[in-house]
PDB file of C-alpha atoms in Angstrom:
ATOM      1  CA  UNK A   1      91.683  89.643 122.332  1.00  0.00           C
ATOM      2  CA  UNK A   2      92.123  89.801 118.381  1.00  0.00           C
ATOM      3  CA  UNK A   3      92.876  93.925 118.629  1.00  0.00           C
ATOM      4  CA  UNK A   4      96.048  92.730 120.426  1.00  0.00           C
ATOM      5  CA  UNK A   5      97.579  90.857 117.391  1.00  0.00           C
ATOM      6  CA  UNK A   6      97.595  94.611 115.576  1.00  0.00           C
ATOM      7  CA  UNK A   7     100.814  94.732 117.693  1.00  0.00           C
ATOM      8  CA  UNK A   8     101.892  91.874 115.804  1.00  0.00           C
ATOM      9  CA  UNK A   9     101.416  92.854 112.077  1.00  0.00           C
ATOM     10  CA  UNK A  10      98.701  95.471 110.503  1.00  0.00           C
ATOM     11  CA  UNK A  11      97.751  93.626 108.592  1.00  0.00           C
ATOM     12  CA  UNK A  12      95.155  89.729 109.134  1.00  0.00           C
ATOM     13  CA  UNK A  13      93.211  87.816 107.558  1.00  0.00           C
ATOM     14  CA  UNK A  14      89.386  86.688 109.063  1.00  0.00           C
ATOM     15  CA  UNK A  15      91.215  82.811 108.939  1.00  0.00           C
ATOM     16  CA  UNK A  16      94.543  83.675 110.399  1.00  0.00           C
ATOM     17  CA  UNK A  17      92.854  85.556 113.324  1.00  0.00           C
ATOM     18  CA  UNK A  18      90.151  82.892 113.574  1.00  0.00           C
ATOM     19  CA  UNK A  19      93.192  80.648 114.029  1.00  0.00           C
ATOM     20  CA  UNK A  20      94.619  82.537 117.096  1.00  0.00           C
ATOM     21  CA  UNK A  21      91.576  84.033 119.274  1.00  0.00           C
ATOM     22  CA  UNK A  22      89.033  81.498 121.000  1.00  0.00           C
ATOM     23  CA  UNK A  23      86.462  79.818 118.824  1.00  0.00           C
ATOM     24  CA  UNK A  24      83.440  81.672 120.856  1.00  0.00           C
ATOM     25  CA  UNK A  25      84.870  84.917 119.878  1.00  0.00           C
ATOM     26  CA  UNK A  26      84.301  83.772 116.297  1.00  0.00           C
ATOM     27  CA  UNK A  27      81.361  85.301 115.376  1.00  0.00           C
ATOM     28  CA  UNK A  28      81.704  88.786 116.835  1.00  0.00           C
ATOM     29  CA  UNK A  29      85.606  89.189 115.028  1.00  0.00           C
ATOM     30  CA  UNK A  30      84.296  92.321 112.677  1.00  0.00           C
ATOM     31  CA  UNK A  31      82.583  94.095 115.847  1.00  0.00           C
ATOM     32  CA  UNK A  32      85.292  93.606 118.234  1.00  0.00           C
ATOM     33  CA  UNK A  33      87.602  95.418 115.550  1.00  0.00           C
ATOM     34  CA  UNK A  34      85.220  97.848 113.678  1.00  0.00           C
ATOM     35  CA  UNK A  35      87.156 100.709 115.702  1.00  0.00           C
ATOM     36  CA  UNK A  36      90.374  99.952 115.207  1.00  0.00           C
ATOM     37  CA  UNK A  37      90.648  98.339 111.510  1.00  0.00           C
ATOM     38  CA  UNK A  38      89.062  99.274 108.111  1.00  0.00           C
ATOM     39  CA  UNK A  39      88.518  96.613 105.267  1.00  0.00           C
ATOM     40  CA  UNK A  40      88.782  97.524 101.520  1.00  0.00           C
ATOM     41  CA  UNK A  41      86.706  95.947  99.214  1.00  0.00           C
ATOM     42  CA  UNK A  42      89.322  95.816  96.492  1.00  0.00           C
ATOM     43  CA  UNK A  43      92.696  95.384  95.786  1.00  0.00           C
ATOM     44  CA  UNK A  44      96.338  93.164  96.856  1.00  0.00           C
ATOM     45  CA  UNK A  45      94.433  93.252 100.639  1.00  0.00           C
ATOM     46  CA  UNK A  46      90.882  93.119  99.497  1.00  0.00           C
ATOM     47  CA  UNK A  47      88.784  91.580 102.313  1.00  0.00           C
ATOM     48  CA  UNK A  48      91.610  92.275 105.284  1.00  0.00           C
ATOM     49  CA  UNK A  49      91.201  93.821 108.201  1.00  0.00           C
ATOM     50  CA  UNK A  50      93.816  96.224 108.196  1.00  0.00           C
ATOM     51  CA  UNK A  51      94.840  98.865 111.480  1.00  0.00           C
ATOM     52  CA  UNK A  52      93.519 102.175 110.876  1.00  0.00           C
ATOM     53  CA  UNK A  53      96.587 104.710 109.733  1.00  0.00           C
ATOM     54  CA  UNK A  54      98.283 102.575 108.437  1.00  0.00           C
ATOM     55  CA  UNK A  55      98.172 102.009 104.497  1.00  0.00           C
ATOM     56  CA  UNK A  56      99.744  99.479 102.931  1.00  0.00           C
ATOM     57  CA  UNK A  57     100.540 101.318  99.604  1.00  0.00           C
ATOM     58  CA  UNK A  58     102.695 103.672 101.400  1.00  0.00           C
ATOM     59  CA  UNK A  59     105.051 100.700 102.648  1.00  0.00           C
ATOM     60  CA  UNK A  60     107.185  98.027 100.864  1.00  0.00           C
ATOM     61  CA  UNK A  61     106.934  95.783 103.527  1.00  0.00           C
ATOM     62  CA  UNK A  62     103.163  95.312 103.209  1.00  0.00           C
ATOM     63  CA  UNK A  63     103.832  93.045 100.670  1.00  0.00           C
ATOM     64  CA  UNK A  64     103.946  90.590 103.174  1.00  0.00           C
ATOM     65  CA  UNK A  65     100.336  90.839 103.632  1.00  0.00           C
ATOM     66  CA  UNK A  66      98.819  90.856 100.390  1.00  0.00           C
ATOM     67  CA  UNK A  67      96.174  88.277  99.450  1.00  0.00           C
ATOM     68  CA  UNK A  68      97.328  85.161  97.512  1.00  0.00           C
ATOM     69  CA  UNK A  69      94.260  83.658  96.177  1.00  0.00           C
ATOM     70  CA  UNK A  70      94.110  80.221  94.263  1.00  0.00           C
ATOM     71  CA  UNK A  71      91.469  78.480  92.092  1.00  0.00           C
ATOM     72  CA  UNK A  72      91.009  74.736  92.405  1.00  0.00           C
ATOM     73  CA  UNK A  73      87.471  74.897  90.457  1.00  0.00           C
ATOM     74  CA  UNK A  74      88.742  71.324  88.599  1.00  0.00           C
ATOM     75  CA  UNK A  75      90.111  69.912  91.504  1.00  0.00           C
ATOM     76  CA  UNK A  76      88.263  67.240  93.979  1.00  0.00           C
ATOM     77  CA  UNK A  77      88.326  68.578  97.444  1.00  0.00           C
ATOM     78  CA  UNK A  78      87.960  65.358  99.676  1.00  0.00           C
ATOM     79  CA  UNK A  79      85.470  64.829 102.500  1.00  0.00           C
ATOM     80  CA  UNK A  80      86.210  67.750 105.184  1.00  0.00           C
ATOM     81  CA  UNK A  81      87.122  66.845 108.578  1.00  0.00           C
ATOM     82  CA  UNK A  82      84.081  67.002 111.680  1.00  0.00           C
ATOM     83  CA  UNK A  83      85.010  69.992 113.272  1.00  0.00           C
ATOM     84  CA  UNK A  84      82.691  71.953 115.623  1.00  0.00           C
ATOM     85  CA  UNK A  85      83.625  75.320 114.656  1.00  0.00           C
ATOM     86  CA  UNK A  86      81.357  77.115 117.027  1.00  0.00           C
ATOM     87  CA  UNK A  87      81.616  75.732 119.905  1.00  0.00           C
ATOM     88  CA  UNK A  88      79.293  77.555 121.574  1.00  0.00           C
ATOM     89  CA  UNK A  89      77.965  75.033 123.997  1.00  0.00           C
ATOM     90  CA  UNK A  90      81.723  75.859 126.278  1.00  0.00           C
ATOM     91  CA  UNK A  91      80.652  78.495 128.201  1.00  0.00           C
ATOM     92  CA  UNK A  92      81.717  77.249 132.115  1.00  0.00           C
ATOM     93  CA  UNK A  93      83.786  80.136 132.076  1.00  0.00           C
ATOM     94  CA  UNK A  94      87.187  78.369 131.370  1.00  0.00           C
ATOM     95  CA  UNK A  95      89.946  80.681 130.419  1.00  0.00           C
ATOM     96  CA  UNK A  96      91.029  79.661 126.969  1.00  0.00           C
ATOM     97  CA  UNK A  97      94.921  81.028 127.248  1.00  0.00           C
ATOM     98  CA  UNK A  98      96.062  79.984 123.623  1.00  0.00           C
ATOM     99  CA  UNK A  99      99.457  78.480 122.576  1.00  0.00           C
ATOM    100  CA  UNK A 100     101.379  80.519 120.262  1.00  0.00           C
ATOM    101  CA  UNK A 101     102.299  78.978 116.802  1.00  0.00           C
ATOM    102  CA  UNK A 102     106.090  79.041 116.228  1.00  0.00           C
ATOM    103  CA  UNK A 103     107.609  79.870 112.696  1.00  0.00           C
ATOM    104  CA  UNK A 104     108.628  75.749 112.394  1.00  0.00           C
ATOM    105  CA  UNK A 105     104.313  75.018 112.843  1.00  0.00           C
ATOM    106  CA  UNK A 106     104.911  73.533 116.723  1.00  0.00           C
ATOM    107  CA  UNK A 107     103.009  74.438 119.419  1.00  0.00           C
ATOM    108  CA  UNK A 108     103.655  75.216 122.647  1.00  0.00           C
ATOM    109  CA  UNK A 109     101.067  74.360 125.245  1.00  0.00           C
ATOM    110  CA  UNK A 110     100.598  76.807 127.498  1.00  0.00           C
ATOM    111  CA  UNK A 111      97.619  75.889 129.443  1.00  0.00           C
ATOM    112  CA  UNK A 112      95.659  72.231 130.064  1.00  0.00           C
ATOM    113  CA  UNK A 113      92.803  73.545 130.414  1.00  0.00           C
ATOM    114  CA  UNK A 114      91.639  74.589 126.623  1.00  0.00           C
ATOM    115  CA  UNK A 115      89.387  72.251 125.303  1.00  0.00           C
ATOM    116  CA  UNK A 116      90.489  69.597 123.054  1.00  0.00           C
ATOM    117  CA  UNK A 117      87.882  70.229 120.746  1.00  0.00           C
ATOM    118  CA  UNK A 118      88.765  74.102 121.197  1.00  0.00           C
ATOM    119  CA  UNK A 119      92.224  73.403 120.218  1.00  0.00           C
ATOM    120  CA  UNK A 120      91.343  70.895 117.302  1.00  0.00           C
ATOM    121  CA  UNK A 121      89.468  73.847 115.904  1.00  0.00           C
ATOM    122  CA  UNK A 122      92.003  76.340 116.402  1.00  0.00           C
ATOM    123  CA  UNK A 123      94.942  73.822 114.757  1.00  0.00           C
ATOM    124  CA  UNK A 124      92.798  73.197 111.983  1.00  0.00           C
ATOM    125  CA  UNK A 125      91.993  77.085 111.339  1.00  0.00           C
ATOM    126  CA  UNK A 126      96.030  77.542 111.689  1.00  0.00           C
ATOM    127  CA  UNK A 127      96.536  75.377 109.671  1.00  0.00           C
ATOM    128  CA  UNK A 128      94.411  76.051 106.825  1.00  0.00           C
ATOM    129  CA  UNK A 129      95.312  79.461 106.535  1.00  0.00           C
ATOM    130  CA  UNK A 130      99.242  78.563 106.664  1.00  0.00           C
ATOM    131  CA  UNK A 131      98.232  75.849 103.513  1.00  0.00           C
ATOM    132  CA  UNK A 132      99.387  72.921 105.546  1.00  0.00           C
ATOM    133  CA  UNK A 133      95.868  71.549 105.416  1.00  0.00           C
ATOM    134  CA  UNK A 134      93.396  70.897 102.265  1.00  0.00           C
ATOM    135  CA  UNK A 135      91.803  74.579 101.196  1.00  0.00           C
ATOM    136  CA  UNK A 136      88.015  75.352 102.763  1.00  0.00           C
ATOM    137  CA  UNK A 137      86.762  76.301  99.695  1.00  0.00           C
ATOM    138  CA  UNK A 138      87.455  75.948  95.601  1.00  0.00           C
ATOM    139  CA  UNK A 139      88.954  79.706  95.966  1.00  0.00           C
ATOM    140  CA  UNK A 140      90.924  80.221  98.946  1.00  0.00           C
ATOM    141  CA  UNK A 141      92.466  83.369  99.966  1.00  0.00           C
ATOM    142  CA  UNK A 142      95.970  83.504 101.529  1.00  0.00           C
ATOM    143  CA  UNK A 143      98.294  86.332 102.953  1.00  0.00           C
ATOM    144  CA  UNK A 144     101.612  86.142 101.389  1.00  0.00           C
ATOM    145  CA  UNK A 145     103.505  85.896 105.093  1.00  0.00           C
ATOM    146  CA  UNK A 146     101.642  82.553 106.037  1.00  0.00           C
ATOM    147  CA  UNK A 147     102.753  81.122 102.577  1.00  0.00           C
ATOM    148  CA  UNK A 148     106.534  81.938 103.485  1.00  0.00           C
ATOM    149  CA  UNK A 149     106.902  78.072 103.886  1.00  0.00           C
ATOM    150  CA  UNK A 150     106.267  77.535 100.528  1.00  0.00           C
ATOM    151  CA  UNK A 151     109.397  76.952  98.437  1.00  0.00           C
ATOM    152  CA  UNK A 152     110.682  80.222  96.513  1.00  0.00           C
ATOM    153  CA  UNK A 153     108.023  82.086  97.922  1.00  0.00           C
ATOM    154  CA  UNK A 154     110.645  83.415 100.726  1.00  0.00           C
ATOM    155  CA  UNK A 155     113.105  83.950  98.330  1.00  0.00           C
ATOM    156  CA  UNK A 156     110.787  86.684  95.638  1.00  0.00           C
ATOM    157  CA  UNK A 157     109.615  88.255  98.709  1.00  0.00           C
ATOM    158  CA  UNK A 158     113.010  88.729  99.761  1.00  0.00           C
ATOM    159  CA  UNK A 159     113.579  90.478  96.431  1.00  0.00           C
ATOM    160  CA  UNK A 160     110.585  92.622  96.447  1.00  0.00           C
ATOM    161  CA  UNK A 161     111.549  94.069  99.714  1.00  0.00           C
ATOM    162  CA  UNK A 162     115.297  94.550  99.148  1.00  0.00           C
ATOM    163  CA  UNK A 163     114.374  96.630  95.864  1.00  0.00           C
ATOM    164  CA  UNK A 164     115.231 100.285  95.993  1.00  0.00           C
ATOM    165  CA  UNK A 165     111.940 100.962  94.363  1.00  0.00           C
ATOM    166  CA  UNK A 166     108.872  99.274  93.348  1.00  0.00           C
ATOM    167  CA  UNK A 167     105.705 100.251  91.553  1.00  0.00           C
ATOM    168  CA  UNK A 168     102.331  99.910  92.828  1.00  0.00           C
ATOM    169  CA  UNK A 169      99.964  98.316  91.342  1.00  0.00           C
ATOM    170  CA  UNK A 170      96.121  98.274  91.803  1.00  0.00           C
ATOM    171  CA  UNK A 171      95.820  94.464  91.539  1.00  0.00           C
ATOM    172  CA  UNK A 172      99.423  92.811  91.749  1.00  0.00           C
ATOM    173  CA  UNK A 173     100.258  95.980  94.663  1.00  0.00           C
ATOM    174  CA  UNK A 174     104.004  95.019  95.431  1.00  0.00           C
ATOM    175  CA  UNK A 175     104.603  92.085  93.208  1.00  0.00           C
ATOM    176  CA  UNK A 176     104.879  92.376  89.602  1.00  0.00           C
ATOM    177  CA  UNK A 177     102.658  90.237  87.404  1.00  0.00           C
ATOM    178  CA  UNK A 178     104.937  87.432  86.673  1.00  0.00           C
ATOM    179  CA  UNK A 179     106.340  87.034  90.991  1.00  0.00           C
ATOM    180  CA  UNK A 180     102.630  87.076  91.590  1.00  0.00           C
ATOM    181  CA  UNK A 181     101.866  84.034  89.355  1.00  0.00           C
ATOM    182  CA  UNK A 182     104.691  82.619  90.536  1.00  0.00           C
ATOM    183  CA  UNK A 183     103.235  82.408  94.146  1.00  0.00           C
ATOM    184  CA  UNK A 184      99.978  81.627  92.706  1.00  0.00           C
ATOM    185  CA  UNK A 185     101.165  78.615  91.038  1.00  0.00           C
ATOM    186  CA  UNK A 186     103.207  77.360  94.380  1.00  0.00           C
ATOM    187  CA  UNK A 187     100.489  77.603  96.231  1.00  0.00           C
ATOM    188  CA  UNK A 188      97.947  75.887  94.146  1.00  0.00           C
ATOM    189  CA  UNK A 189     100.716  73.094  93.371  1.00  0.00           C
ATOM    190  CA  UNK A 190     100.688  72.404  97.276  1.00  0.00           C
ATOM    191  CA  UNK A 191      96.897  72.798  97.760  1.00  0.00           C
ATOM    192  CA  UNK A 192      96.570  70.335  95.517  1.00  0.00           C
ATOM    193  CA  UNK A 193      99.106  67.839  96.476  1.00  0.00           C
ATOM    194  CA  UNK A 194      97.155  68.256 100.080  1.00  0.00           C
ATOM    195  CA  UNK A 195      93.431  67.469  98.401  1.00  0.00           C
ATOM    196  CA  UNK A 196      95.133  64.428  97.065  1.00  0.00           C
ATOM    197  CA  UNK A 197      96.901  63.244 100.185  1.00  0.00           C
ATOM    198  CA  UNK A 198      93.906  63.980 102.110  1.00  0.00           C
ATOM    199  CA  UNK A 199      91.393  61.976  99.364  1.00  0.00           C
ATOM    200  CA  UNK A 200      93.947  58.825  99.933  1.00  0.00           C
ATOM    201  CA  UNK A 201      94.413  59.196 103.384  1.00  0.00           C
ATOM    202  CA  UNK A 202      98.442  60.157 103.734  1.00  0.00           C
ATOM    203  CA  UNK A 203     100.126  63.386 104.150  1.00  0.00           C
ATOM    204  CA  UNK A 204     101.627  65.532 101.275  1.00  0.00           C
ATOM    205  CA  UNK A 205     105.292  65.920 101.114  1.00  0.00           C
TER     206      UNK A 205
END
């Protein structure tokens, strides 16, 4: 099932996947795509599983996909909410057809019969690789296309892929130094403002 979002973009993240394909399929997401991606160990898509061919540093586009990571090392991350991620216990053999995410966040239920605790999971995964829930971790890792939300993040992507010509570069890739801490600083801004709304028990803005 997760080989068939290659169709979609090239380029995914373990959390953005994890967010789309049934929670049992979970564990085996690196073996069910060994054949068909390859994951560098370094770089603007460090960590990614990325479709085999195609290489990011040969098109502009791919900045889209680059990793966006943020550091909230001084910031409280509030209680995390119960979620059985696993959910290994569903196995009566209920097909587990997925709603697609729209651009706006909505969902479109396609089938009654996913779990609600299936689809809990799944939201929450969605959601905390899109940043519209409080960061996993102290260092989370982002792809720049599920931060398009963000504001001003649209419009330097825009820029960077309406440029005649960019330079590479082995850490930044696509972005230059300063669009790069730009995002960076968006992004932890929200997470941030999300820890906080979450520790009081509202929603960010």
């Amino acid at each position: 099932m997760a080989s068939g979002y290659l169709d979609e973009r090239p380029i995914w993240s373990r959390t953005a996947l994890q967010g789309r394909i049934p929670c049992a399929a979970h564990s085996g997401l690196s073996k069910s795509l060994y054949n068909l991606t390859y994951t560098p160990s370094e770089g603007p898509w460090r960590g990614f599983y990325i479709l085999l061919d195609y290489d990011p540093r040969a098109h502009q586009e791919a900045v889209l996909w680059q990793s966006v990571d943020v550091r909230l090392r001084n910031v409280t991350h509030p209680e995390r909410l119960v979620v059985n991620r696993s959910l290994a216990h569903f196995k009566d053999g209920r097909d587990r057809v997925l709603s697609r995410f729209q651009n706006t966040g909505e969902t479109e239920i396609v089938r009654a019969d996913v779990h609600p605790d299936e689809w809990k999971a799944l939201q929450r995964f969605r959601a905390e690789a899109e940043l519209r829930a409080p960061p996993p971790s102290h260092q989370p890792m982002y792809q720049l296309a599920d931060l398009m939300h963000l504001a001003g993040v649209a419009d330097i992507v825009n820029q960077v892929t309406s440029r005649p010509h960019c330079d590479l570069h082995y850490k930044t890739g696509w972005l230059t130094a300063a669009e790069r801490k730009a995002i960076q600083a968006k992004a932890k801004e929200t997470a941030v403002a999300l820890c906080e709304a979450a520790a009081s028990g509202g929603a960010a803005s």
